[in-house]
Structure formats: C-alpha cells, structure tokens
Amino acid sequence: MKIESQQRFLSFSLGEKDIALLTLEYVQEIFPIALTDICRVPQMPSCVFGVYNWRGEMLWLVNLEDMLGYPPLALQARFSSKLMAIKLLYEEKSLGVLVREIRDIEPFDPQFLKSPDGQLFSPEMAPFVQGYFVNPAEEILICLDVKAILQTPIWISHNQILS
C-alpha cells in the first residue's frame, strides 16, 4: 500500500463496542469537556446536548450516539462526567460532537472503503454512514459522513436558533 494514497481518520468509540471514523479533513479540534460546562437548551431534539463557550464562540454540542440511534449517554451505567468533544468544520459550519473515547489517528486507503450495507447499520445510522473499513483485526470501522452530520434536517429545521 502506498502512503500517498492513504487518508488519515480520527477513530473513536461509538456505543459499547463499535468503532467509528471521521476524516481528519473536517476535524478542527478535539478536547475533553465536563458536562457541567455545557449549557442545556430546552425544546431541542434529544441528541442536542446544548451549547458550549468555545474560545468565545457558541458551539452547539450533539450527542453523536443518540443522533445515530444508540442508547443516550446519560442513561448508560458507565456514564462519566467527562466526554470528548470533536469540533467539526465544513463550509464554515461548525458543530461539536460528543463521544466517549478518542482512540487514534489511523491511515486508510479510500479505495478500500466498502459501501454501506443496509443490514449492517440501523435506519437511524444509515444516512450518516459513508461506508466502512475492515482493519487487520477484522473489526468493522464505521466511516461517518461529516457533511451528512452537518446537513441533517435537525439543523435545517432549527436554522433560526442555530445561526
């Protein structure tokens, strides 16, 4: 495999056992965040955790697992008061996604990205899956589509509030 053909991805835990990837092209920053630093916003979809003061700007935070159909983080037994936030940026739109644990930065050749299989992913997750890779340990690594996450109807319907 040629190094030039590889793209770098941020890998992180998703749910109890899944591994997800985001292309580094859209990852602006990664930082730990305490739940007490997040300001909850009423009457928003359940996946919208709230807002956070990120370097003087209001950053909306989304519970990625909830958005993708996993059980909400707050209801899980091993829930911790600290999460990791990944600040995504695409076409001048930014969003923070909350995840349990950052794993690594991993190189993959995009030509080995397998098309999403309807039987592998839930209906809630399918619109946000770009495809998947299988690593040498034969684990499935779910490649998420940052554009789809940032252009989901949740943000379109709440555009006046989120602008």
Short mmCIF file of C-alpha atoms in Angstrom, two decimals:
data_model
loop_
_atom_site.label_atom_id
_atom_site.label_comp_id
_atom_site.label_asym_id
_atom_site.label_seq_id
_atom_site.Cartn_x
_atom_site.Cartn_y
_atom_site.Cartn_z
CA MET A 1 0.00 0.00 0.00
CA LYS A 2 1.34 3.40 -0.93
CA ILE A 3 1.38 6.02 1.81
CA GLU A 4 0.38 8.78 -0.68
CA SER A 5 -2.95 7.08 -1.38
CA GLN A 6 -3.87 6.89 2.29
CA GLN A 7 -6.12 9.33 4.08
CA ARG A 8 -5.98 9.95 7.83
CA PHE A 9 -9.01 9.33 10.02
CA LEU A 10 -9.78 10.00 13.66
CA SER A 11 -11.06 6.81 15.30
CA PHE A 12 -13.25 6.82 18.41
CA SER A 13 -15.56 4.57 20.37
CA LEU A 14 -19.21 4.52 19.44
CA GLY A 15 -21.60 2.68 21.73
CA GLU A 16 -20.28 -0.17 23.83
CA LYS A 17 -18.30 -1.94 21.11
CA ASP A 18 -18.34 -0.07 17.80
CA ILE A 19 -15.51 1.98 16.33
CA ALA A 20 -16.21 5.00 14.13
CA LEU A 21 -14.03 7.15 11.91
CA LEU A 22 -14.12 10.77 10.82
CA THR A 23 -11.81 12.08 8.13
CA LEU A 24 -9.28 14.49 9.65
CA GLU A 25 -10.02 16.95 6.86
CA TYR A 26 -13.09 18.18 8.79
CA VAL A 27 -11.80 17.81 12.37
CA GLN A 28 -10.78 21.21 13.69
CA GLU A 29 -10.09 20.35 17.32
CA ILE A 30 -10.53 17.64 19.95
CA PHE A 31 -10.91 18.48 23.63
CA PRO A 32 -12.21 16.97 26.88
CA ILE A 33 -15.38 18.55 28.18
CA ALA A 34 -17.14 18.36 31.54
CA LEU A 35 -20.92 18.05 31.46
CA THR A 36 -21.16 20.91 33.94
CA ASP A 37 -19.64 23.24 31.31
CA ILE A 38 -22.44 22.57 28.83
CA CYS A 39 -25.48 24.85 28.86
CA ARG A 40 -28.60 22.78 28.15
CA VAL A 41 -31.13 24.26 25.71
CA PRO A 42 -34.82 23.42 26.20
CA GLN A 43 -37.11 22.18 23.41
CA MET A 44 -34.33 20.82 21.24
CA PRO A 45 -34.10 17.28 19.84
CA SER A 46 -32.79 14.77 22.39
CA CYS A 47 -29.46 14.42 20.59
CA VAL A 48 -28.69 18.13 21.04
CA PHE A 49 -26.80 18.23 24.34
CA GLY A 50 -26.55 22.02 24.49
CA VAL A 51 -24.08 24.81 23.83
CA TYR A 52 -20.54 25.41 24.98
CA ASN A 53 -18.38 28.52 25.10
CA TRP A 54 -15.58 27.54 22.74
CA ARG A 55 -12.97 30.30 22.58
CA GLY A 56 -15.64 32.98 22.95
CA GLU A 57 -17.98 31.45 20.36
CA MET A 58 -21.15 29.44 20.91
CA LEU A 59 -20.53 25.83 19.85
CA TRP A 60 -23.52 23.51 19.60
CA LEU A 61 -22.83 20.05 21.01
CA VAL A 62 -24.52 16.91 19.78
CA ASN A 63 -24.56 13.52 21.45
CA LEU A 64 -23.41 11.57 18.40
CA GLU A 65 -24.51 8.22 19.80
CA ASP A 66 -28.07 9.49 20.38
CA MET A 67 -28.15 11.01 16.89
CA LEU A 68 -27.11 7.65 15.40
CA GLY A 69 -29.70 5.63 17.33
CA TYR A 70 -27.55 4.33 20.20
CA PRO A 71 -28.89 4.48 23.79
CA PRO A 72 -28.34 8.03 25.13
CA LEU A 73 -25.07 8.54 27.00
CA ALA A 74 -26.81 9.89 30.10
CA LEU A 75 -28.78 6.68 30.58
CA GLN A 76 -25.85 4.30 30.44
CA ALA A 77 -24.43 2.70 33.57
CA ARG A 78 -20.81 3.62 32.86
CA PHE A 79 -21.63 7.24 32.09
CA SER A 80 -18.88 9.59 33.14
CA SER A 81 -19.00 13.31 33.78
CA LYS A 82 -16.24 13.86 31.20
CA LEU A 83 -16.61 13.30 27.50
CA MET A 84 -14.52 14.15 24.46
CA ALA A 85 -15.73 16.80 22.05
CA ILE A 86 -14.74 16.78 18.40
CA LYS A 87 -15.20 20.16 16.72
CA LEU A 88 -16.14 19.61 13.09
CA LEU A 89 -15.95 22.28 10.40
CA TYR A 90 -17.42 22.07 6.91
CA GLU A 91 -18.24 25.02 4.63
CA GLU A 92 -17.94 27.47 7.55
CA LYS A 93 -20.46 25.48 9.60
CA SER A 94 -19.19 24.06 12.85
CA LEU A 95 -20.58 21.57 15.30
CA GLY A 96 -19.24 19.75 18.33
CA VAL A 97 -19.92 16.04 18.59
CA LEU A 98 -19.61 14.32 21.95
CA VAL A 99 -18.02 10.88 22.10
CA ARG A 100 -16.91 8.55 24.91
CA GLU A 101 -13.30 7.99 23.95
CA ILE A 102 -10.86 9.02 21.24
CA ARG A 103 -8.85 6.02 20.06
CA ASP A 104 -6.24 7.07 17.50
CA ILE A 105 -5.45 8.65 14.16
CA GLU A 106 -5.38 5.90 11.57
CA PRO A 107 -4.45 5.85 7.88
CA PHE A 108 -6.71 4.08 5.39
CA ASP A 109 -6.74 3.92 1.63
CA PRO A 110 -10.13 5.31 0.48
CA GLN A 111 -10.23 2.77 -2.35
CA PHE A 112 -10.83 0.08 0.32
CA LEU A 113 -13.87 1.88 1.73
CA LYS A 114 -16.76 -0.57 1.43
CA SER A 115 -20.24 0.67 0.57
CA PRO A 116 -22.70 0.81 3.45
CA ASP A 117 -24.74 -2.36 3.78
CA GLY A 118 -28.36 -1.83 4.82
CA GLN A 119 -28.20 -4.88 7.07
CA LEU A 120 -25.08 -3.71 8.93
CA PHE A 121 -26.41 -0.32 10.02
CA SER A 122 -29.64 0.75 11.71
CA PRO A 123 -32.09 3.03 9.84
CA GLU A 124 -31.13 5.88 12.21
CA MET A 125 -27.44 5.46 11.43
CA ALA A 126 -27.60 4.71 7.69
CA PRO A 127 -27.94 8.34 6.45
CA PHE A 128 -24.71 9.26 8.26
CA VAL A 129 -22.56 6.30 7.14
CA GLN A 130 -20.21 6.92 4.24
CA GLY A 131 -19.02 3.31 4.29
CA TYR A 132 -16.77 1.09 6.36
CA PHE A 133 -13.29 -0.35 6.53
CA VAL A 134 -12.22 -3.70 7.92
CA ASN A 135 -8.95 -3.49 9.85
CA PRO A 136 -6.33 -6.29 10.16
CA ALA A 137 -8.03 -7.47 13.39
CA GLU A 138 -11.20 -7.90 11.28
CA GLU A 139 -13.06 -5.17 13.17
CA ILE A 140 -15.55 -3.05 11.26
CA LEU A 141 -14.68 0.65 11.41
CA ILE A 142 -17.70 2.78 10.53
CA CYS A 143 -16.74 5.78 8.40
CA LEU A 144 -19.16 8.62 9.18
CA ASP A 145 -20.06 11.32 6.68
CA VAL A 146 -19.30 14.73 8.23
CA LYS A 147 -21.27 16.53 5.51
CA ALA A 148 -24.37 14.46 6.29
CA ILE A 149 -23.97 15.11 10.03
CA LEU A 150 -23.74 18.88 9.50
CA GLN A 151 -26.53 18.96 6.92
CA THR A 152 -29.04 16.81 8.80
CA PRO A 153 -32.66 18.06 8.87
CA ILE A 154 -32.28 18.76 12.62
CA TRP A 155 -30.06 21.73 11.76
CA ILE A 156 -32.18 22.87 8.81
CA SER A 157 -35.40 22.90 10.89
CA HIS A 158 -33.69 24.76 13.75
CA ASN A 159 -31.70 27.08 11.49
CA GLN A 160 -33.04 30.27 13.05
CA ILE A 161 -31.96 29.13 16.52
CA LEU A 162 -28.63 27.61 15.48
CA SER A 163 -27.44 30.51 13.30
#
